[in-house]
mmCIF file of C-alpha atoms and ligand atoms in Angstrom:
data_model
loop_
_atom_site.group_PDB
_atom_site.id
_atom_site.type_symbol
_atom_site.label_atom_id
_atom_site.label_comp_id
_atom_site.label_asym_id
_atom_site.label_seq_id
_atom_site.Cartn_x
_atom_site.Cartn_y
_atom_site.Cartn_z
ATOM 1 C CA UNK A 1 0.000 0.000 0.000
ATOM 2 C CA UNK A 2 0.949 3.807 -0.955
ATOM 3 C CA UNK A 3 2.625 5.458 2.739
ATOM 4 C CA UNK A 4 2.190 9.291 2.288
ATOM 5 C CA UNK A 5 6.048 9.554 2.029
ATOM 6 C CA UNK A 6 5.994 8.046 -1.401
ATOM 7 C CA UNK A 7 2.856 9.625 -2.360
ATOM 8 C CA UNK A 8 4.638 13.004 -1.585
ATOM 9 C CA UNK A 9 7.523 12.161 -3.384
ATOM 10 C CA UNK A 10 5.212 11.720 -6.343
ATOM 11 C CA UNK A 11 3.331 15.209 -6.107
ATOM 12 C CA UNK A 12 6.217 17.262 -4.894
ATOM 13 C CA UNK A 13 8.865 18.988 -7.275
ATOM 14 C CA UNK A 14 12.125 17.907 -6.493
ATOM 15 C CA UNK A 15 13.771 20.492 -4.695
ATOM 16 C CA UNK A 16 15.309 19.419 -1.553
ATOM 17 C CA UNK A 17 16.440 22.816 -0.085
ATOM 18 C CA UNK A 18 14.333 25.696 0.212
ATOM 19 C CA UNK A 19 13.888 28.566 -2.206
ATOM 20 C CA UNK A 20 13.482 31.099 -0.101
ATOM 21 C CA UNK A 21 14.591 32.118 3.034
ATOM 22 C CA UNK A 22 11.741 32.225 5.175
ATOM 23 C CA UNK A 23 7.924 32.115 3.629
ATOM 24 C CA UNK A 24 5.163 33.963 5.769
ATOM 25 C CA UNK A 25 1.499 32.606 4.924
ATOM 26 C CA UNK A 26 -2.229 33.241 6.562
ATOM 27 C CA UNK A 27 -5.024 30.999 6.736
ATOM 28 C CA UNK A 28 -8.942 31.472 7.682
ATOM 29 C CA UNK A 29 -10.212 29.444 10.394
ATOM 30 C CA UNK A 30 -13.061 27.492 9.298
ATOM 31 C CA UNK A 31 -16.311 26.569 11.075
ATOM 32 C CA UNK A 32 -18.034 23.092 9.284
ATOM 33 C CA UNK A 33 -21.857 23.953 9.075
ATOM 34 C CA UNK A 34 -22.204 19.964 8.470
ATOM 35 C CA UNK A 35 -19.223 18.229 10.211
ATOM 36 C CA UNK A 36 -16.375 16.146 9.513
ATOM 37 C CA UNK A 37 -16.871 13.583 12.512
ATOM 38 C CA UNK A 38 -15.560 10.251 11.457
ATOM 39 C CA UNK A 39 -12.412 8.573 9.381
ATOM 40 C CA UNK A 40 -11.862 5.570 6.901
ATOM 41 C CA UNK A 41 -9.076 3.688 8.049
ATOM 42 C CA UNK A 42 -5.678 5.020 6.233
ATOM 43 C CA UNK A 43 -2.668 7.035 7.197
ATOM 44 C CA UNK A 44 -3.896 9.663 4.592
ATOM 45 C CA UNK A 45 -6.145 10.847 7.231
ATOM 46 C CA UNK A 46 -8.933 10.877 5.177
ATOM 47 C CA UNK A 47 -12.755 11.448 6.209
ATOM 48 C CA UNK A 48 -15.069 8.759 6.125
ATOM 49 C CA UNK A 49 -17.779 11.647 4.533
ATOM 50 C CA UNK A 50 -17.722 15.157 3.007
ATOM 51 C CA UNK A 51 -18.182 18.299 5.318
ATOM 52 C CA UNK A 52 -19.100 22.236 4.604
ATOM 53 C CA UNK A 53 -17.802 25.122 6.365
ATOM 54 C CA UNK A 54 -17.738 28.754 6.459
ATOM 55 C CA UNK A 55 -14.337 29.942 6.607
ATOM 56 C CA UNK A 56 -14.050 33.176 9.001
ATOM 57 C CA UNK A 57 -12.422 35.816 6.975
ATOM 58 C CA UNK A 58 -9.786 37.695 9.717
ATOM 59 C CA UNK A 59 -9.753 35.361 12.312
ATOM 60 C CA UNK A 60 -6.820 32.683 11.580
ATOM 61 C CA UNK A 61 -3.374 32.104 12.061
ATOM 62 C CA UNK A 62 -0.606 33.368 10.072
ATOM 63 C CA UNK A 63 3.031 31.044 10.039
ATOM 64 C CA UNK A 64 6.404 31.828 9.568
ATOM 65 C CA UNK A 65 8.585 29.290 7.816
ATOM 66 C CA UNK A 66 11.964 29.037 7.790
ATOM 67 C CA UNK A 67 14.937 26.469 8.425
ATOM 68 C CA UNK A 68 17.735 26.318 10.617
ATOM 69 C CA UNK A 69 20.791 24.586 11.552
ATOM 70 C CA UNK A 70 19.716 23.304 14.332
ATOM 71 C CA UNK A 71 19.106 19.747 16.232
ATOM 72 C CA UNK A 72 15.766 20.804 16.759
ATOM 73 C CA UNK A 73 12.715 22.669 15.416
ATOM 74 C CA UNK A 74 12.162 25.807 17.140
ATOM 75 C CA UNK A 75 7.944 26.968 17.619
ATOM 76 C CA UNK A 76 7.244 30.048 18.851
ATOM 77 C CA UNK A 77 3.367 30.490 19.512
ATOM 78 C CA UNK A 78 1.792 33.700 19.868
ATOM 79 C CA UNK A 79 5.425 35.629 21.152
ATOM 80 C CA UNK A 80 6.199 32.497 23.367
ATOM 81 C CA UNK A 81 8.785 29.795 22.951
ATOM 82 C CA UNK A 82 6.994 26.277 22.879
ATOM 83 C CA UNK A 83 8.102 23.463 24.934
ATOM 84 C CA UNK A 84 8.612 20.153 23.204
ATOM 85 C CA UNK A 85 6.759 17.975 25.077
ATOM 86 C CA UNK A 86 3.539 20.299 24.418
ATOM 87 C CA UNK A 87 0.998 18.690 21.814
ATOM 88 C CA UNK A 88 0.792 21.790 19.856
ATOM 89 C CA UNK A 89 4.795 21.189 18.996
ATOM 90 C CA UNK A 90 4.527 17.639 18.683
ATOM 91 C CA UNK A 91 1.621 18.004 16.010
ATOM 92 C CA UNK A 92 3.637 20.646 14.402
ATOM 93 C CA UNK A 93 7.078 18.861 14.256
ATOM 94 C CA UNK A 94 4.997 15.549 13.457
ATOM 95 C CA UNK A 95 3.737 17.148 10.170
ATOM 96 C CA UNK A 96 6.970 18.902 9.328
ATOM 97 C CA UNK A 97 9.110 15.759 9.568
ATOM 98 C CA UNK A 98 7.302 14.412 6.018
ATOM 99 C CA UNK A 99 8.769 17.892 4.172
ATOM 100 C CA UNK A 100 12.340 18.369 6.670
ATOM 101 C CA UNK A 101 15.113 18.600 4.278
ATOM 102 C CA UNK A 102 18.269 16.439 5.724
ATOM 103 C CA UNK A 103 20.318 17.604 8.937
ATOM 104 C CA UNK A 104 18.018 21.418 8.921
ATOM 105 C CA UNK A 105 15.143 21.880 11.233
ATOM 106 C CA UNK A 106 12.180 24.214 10.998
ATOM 107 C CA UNK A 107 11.398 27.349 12.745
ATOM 108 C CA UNK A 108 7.584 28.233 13.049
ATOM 109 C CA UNK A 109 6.555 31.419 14.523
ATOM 110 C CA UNK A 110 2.795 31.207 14.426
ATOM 111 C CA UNK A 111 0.284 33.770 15.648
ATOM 112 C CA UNK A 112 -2.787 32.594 16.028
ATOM 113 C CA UNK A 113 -6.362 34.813 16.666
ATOM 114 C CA UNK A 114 -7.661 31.620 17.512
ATOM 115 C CA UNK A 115 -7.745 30.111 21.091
ATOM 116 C CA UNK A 116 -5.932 26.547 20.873
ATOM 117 C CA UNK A 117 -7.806 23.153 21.484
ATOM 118 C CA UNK A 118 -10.880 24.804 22.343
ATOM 119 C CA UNK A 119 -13.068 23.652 19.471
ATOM 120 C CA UNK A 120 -12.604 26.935 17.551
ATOM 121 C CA UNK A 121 -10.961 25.223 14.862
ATOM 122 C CA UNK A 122 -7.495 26.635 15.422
ATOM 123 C CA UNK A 123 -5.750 23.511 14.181
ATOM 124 C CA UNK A 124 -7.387 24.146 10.773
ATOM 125 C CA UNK A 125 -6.098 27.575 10.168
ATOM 126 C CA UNK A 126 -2.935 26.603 11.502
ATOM 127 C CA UNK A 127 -1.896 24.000 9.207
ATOM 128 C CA UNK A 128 -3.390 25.641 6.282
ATOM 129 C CA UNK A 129 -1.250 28.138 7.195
ATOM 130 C CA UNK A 130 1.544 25.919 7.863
ATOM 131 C CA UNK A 131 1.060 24.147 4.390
ATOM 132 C CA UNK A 132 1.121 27.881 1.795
ATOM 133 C CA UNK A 133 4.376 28.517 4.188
ATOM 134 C CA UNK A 134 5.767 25.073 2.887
ATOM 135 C CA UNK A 135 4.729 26.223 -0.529
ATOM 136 C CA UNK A 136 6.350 29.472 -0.428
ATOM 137 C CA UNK A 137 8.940 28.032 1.323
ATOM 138 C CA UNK A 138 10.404 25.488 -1.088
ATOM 139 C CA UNK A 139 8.596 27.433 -4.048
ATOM 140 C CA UNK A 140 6.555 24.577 -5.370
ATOM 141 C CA UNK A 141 3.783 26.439 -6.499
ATOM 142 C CA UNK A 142 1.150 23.558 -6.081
ATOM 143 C CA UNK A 143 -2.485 24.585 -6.886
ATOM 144 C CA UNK A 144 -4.332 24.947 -3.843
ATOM 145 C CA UNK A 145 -6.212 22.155 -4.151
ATOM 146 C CA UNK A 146 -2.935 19.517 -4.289
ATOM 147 C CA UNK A 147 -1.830 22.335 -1.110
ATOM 148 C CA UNK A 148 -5.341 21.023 0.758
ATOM 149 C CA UNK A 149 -4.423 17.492 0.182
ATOM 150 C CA UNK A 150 -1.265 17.788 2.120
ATOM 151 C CA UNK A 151 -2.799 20.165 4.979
ATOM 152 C CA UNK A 152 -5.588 17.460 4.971
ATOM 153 C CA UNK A 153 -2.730 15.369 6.591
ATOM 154 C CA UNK A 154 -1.732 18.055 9.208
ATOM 155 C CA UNK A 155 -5.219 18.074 10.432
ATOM 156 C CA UNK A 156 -8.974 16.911 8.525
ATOM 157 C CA UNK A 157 -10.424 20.232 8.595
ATOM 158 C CA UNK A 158 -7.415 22.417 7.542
ATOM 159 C CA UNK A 159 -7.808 21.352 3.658
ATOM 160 C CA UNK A 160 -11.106 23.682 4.318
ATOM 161 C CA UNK A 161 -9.491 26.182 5.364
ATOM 162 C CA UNK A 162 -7.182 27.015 1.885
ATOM 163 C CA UNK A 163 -10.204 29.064 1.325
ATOM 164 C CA UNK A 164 -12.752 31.944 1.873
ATOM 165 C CA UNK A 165 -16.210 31.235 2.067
ATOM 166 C CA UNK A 166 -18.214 28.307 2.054
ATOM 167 C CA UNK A 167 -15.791 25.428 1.026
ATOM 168 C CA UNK A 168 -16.999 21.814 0.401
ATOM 169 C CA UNK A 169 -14.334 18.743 1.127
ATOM 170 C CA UNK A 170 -15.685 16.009 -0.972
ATOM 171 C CA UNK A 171 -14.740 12.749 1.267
ATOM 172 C CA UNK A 172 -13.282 10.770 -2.266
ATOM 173 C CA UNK A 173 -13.146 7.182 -1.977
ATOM 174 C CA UNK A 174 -9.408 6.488 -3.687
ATOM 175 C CA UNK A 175 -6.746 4.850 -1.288
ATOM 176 C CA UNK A 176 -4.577 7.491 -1.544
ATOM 177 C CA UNK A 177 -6.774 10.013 -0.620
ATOM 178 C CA UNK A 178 -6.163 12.090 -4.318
ATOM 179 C CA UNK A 179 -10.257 12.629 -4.645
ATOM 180 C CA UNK A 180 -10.202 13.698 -0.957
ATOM 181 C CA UNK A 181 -9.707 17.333 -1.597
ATOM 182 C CA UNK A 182 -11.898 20.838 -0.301
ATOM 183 C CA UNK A 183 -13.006 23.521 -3.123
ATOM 184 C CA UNK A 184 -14.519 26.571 -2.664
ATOM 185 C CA UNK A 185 -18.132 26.937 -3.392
ATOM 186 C CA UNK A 186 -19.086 30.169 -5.895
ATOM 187 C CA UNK A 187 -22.087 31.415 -3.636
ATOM 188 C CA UNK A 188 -21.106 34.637 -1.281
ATOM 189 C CA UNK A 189 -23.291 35.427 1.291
ATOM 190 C CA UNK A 190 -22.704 38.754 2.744
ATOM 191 C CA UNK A 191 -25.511 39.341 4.938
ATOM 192 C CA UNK A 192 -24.492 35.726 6.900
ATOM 193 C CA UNK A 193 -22.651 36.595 10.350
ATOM 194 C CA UNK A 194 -21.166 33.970 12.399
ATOM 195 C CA UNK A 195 -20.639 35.093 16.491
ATOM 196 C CA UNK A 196 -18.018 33.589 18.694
ATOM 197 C CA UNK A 197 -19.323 32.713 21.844
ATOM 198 C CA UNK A 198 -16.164 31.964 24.003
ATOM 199 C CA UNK A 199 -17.153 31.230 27.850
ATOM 200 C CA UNK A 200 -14.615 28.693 28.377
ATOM 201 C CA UNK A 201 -10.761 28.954 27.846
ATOM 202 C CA UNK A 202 -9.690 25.146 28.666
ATOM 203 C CA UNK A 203 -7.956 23.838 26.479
ATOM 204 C CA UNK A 204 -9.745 20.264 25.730
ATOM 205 C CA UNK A 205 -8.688 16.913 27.540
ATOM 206 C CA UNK A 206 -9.857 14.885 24.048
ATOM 207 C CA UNK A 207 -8.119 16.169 20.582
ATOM 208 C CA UNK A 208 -11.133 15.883 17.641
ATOM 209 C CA UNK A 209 -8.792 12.993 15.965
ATOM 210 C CA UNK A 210 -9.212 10.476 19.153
ATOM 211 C CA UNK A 211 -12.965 11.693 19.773
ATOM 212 C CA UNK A 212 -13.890 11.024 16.561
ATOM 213 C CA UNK A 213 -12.429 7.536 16.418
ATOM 214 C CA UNK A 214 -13.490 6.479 19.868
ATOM 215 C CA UNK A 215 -16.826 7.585 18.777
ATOM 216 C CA UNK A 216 -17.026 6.091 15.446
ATOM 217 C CA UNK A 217 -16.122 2.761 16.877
ATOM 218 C CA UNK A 218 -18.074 2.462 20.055
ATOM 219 C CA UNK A 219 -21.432 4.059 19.484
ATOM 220 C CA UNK A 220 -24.020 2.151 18.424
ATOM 221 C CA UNK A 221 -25.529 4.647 16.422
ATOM 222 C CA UNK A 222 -22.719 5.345 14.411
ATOM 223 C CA UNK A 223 -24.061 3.832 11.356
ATOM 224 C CA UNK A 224 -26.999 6.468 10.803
ATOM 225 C CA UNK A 225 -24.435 9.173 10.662
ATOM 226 C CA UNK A 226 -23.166 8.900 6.490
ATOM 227 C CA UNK A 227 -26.765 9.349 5.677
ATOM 228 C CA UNK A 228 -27.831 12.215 8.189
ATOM 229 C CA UNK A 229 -24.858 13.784 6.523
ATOM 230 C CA UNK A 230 -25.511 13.290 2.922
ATOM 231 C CA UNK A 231 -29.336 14.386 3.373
ATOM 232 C CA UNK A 232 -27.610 17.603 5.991
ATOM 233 C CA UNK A 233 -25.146 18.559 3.006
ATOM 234 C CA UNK A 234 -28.108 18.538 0.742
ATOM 235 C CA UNK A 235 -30.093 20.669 2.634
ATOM 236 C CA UNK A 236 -27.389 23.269 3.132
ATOM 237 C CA UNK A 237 -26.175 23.154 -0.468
ATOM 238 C CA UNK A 238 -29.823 24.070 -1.416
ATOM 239 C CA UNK A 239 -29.897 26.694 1.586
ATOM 240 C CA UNK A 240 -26.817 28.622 0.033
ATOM 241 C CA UNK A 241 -28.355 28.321 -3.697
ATOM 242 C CA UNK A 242 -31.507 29.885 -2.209
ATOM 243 C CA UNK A 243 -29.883 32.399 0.586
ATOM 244 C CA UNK A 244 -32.749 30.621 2.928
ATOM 245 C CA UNK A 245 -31.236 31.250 6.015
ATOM 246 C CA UNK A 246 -33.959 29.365 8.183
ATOM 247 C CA UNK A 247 -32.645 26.321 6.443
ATOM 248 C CA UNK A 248 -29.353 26.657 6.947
ATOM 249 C CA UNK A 249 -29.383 27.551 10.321
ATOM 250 C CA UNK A 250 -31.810 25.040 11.293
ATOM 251 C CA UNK A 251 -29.502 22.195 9.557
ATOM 252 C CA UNK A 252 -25.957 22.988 10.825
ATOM 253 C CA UNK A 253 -27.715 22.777 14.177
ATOM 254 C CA UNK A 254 -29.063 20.126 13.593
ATOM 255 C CA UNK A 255 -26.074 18.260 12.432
ATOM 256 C CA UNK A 256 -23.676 19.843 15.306
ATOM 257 C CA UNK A 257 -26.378 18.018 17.927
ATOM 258 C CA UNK A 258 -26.337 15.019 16.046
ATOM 259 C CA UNK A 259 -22.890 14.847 15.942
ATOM 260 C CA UNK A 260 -22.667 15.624 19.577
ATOM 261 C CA UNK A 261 -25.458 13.031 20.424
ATOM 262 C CA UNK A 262 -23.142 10.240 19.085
ATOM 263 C CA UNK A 263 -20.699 11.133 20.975
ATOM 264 C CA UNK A 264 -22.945 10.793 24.073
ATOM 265 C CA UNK A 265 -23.730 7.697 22.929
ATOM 266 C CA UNK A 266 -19.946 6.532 22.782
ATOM 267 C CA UNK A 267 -19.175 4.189 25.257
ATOM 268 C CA UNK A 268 -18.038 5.954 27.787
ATOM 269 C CA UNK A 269 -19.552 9.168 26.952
ATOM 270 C CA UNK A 270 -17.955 11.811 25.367
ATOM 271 C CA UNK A 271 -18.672 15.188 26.771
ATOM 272 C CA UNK A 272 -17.721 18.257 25.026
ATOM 273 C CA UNK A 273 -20.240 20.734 26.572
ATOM 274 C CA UNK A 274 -20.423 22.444 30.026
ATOM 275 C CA UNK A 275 -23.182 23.961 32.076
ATOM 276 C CA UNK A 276 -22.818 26.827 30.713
ATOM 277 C CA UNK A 277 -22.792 25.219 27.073
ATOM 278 C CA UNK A 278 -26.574 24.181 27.706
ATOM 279 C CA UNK A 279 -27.710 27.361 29.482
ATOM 280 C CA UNK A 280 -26.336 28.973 25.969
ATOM 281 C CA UNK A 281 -28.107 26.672 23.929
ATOM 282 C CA UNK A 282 -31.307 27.533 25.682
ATOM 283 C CA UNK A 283 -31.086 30.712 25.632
ATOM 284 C CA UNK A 284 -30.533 30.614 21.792
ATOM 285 C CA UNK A 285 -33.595 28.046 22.144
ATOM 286 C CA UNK A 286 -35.625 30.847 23.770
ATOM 287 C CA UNK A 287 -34.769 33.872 21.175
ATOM 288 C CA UNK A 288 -35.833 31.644 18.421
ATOM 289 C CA UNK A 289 -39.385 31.363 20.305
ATOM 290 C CA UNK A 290 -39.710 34.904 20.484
ATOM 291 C CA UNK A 291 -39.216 35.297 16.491
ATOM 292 C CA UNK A 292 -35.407 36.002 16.066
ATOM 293 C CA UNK A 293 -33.769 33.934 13.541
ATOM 294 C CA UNK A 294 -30.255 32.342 15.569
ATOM 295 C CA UNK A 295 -29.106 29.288 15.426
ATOM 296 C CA UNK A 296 -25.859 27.779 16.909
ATOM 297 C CA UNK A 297 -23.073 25.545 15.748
ATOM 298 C CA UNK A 298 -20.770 23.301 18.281
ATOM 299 C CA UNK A 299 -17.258 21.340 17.495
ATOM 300 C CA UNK A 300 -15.266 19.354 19.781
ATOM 301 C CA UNK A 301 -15.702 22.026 22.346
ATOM 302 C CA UNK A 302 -17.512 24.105 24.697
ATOM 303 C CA UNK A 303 -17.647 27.160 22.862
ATOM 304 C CA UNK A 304 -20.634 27.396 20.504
ATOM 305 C CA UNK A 305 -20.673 30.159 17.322
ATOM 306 C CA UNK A 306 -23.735 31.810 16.340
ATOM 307 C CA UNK A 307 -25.645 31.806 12.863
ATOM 308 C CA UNK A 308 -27.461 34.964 12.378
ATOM 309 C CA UNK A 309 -27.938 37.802 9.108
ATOM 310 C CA UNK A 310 -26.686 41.014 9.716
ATOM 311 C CA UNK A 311 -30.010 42.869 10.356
ATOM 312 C CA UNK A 312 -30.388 40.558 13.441
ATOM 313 C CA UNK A 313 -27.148 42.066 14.679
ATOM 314 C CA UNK A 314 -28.423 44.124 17.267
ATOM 315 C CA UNK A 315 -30.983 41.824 18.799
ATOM 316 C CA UNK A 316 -27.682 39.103 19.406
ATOM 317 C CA UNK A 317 -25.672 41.519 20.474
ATOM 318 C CA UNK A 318 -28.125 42.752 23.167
ATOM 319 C CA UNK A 319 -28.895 38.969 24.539
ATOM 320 C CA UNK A 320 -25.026 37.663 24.518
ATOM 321 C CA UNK A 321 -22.447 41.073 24.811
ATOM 322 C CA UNK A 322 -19.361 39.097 24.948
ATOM 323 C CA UNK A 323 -19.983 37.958 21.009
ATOM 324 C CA UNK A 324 -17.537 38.190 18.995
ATOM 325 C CA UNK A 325 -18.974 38.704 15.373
ATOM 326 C CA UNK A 326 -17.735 37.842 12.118
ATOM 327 C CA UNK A 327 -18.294 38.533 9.108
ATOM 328 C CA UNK A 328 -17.119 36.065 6.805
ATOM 329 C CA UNK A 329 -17.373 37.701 3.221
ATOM 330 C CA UNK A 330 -15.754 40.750 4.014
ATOM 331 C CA UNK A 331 -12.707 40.283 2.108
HETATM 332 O O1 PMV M 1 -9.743 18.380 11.636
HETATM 333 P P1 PMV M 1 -9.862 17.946 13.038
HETATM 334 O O2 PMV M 1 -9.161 16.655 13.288
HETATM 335 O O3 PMV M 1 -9.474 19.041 14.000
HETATM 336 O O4 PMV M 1 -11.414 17.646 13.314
HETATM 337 C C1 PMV M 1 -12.435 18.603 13.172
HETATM 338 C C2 PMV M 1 -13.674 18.133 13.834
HETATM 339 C C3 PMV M 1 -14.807 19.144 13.956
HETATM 340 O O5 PMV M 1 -14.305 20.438 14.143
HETATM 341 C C4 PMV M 1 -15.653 18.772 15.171
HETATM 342 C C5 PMV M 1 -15.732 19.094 12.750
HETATM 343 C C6 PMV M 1 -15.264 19.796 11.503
HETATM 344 O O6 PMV M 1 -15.714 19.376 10.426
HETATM 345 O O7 PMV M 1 -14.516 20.781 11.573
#
């Protein structure tokens, strides 16, 4: 079977030392409106169904690249060295190893907008960004959507995050995951806001890549979840062709429970939520009674983000004041 070293070797121009001296790259986080929650078995990483996401505009994480003589790779993190036993460094380095040019090591200074390992999807934007810096690094000018391939590796959700806008991943179904590969969708939406809700800053005891496998193989209601998603991306494929907000809110919602009530259902349980998670939801629960058109989204995390149109600004604002709204076609 194909090991992503020789599949890389296959894709990649053959240039074994960088072209540049350092390469500086930003990437968009990305929120999935239908989720990526599940993986077929392979070393490609690759999902076991298609997602869609919203990417959010300003709010990502832009990487320096460069390399160094050095023993070691050197991470700095938002201004602060990282230690090598942390799992942010270990991911990083991990990744890095399959593109680490003989007796150099890397140095990554990242700045990230986006909390770590709080379900905000900060590992997306980070090796998205990680991946164009690799690009502009070694100067192999890949098309983005051979560049969302490789991030793909780094982390499921980052080949999302190569764009703007709503982007679709299309699962694929070849071995070596060449059909597994995000593109943008053409639709802009520029009345759609998404709002950060941020009450918890923990980072989370269970990454997204062992929650989704412990989930996938001990709940018992596992199976129902390729077709929820299929008939989910349908819906909000339809819901951006239309702009009919009501059904795209109501279906990433939707999906985010479902995908949260399997993981309930995991044996043991797997809890992403908090108190204060639920006392959001209802309260989102209880402005949707009264007319106003909000709906909520929820990853492996406690934080949930808001789906509301801009002329509902006000109204969120005025129920939840620590929001933190974006607006994702503002580029
Ligand atoms: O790409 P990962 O391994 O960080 O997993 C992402 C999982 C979710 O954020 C919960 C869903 C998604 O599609 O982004």
């Amino acid at each position: 079977m194909l090991s992503v070293e020789t599949w890389l070797n296959q894709i990649l121009p053959s240039r074994p030392l960088p072209s540049a001296e350092m390469a500086s790259a930003y990437a968009p986080s990305n929120i999935a409106l239908c989720k990526y929650w599940g993986k077929r078995p392979s070393e490609f990483n690759l999902p076991l169904t298609s997602s869609l996401s919203i990417s959010l505009a300003h709010k990502g994480t832009t990487t320096i690249l460069s390399v160094i003589e050095a023993e070691e790779d050197l991470a700095v993190l938002n201004g602060e060295v990282v230690a090598k036993t942390h799992p942010f460094y270990r991911r990083v380095t991990g990744f890095l190893d399959f593109f680490r040019p003989r007796n150099y090591a890397f140095k990554i200074i990242t700045d990230s907008q986006v909390p770590i390992a709080q379900g905000l999807a900060s590992s997306a934007s980070g090796f998205a960004a990680l991946t164009l810096a690799l690009d502009g690094l070694f100067g192999w000018q890949l098309p983005l959507k051979t560049l969302s391939m490789i991030a793909r590796i780094g982390s499921g959700s980052a080949c999302r995050s190569l764009w703007h806008g709503f982007v679709l991943w299309q699962a694929g179904s070849a071995e070596d995951g060449s059909d597994s590969f995000a593109e943008p969708l053409e639709a802009s939406w520029p009345e759609l806001r998404v709002g950060l809700l941020v009450h918890s800053h923990q980072a989370k005891a269970v990454s997204s890549r062992e929650g989704m496998i412990h989930t996938q193989s001990t709940s018992p209601f596992f199976s129902a979840w390729p077709a929820l998603v299929n008939a989910d991306l349908a819906s909000l494929e339809k819901s951006i062709a239309d702009k009919n907000f009501t059904l795209l809110g109501s279906t990433a919602e939707a999906n985010a429970e479902a995908m949260h009530a399997l993981m309930q259902t995991a044996r043991p349980a797997l809890v992403y939520s908090t108190p204060e998670t639920l006392r959001l939801k209802e309260a989102v629960w209880a402005l949707r009674k009264t007319g106003l058109e909000i709906y909520f989204t929820q990853d492996a995390g406690p934080n949930l983000k808001l789906l509301f149109l801009r002329e509902n600004t006000h109204h969120v604002v005025a129920a939840f004041p620590e929001v933190e709204i974006i607006d994702p076609f503002s580029l």
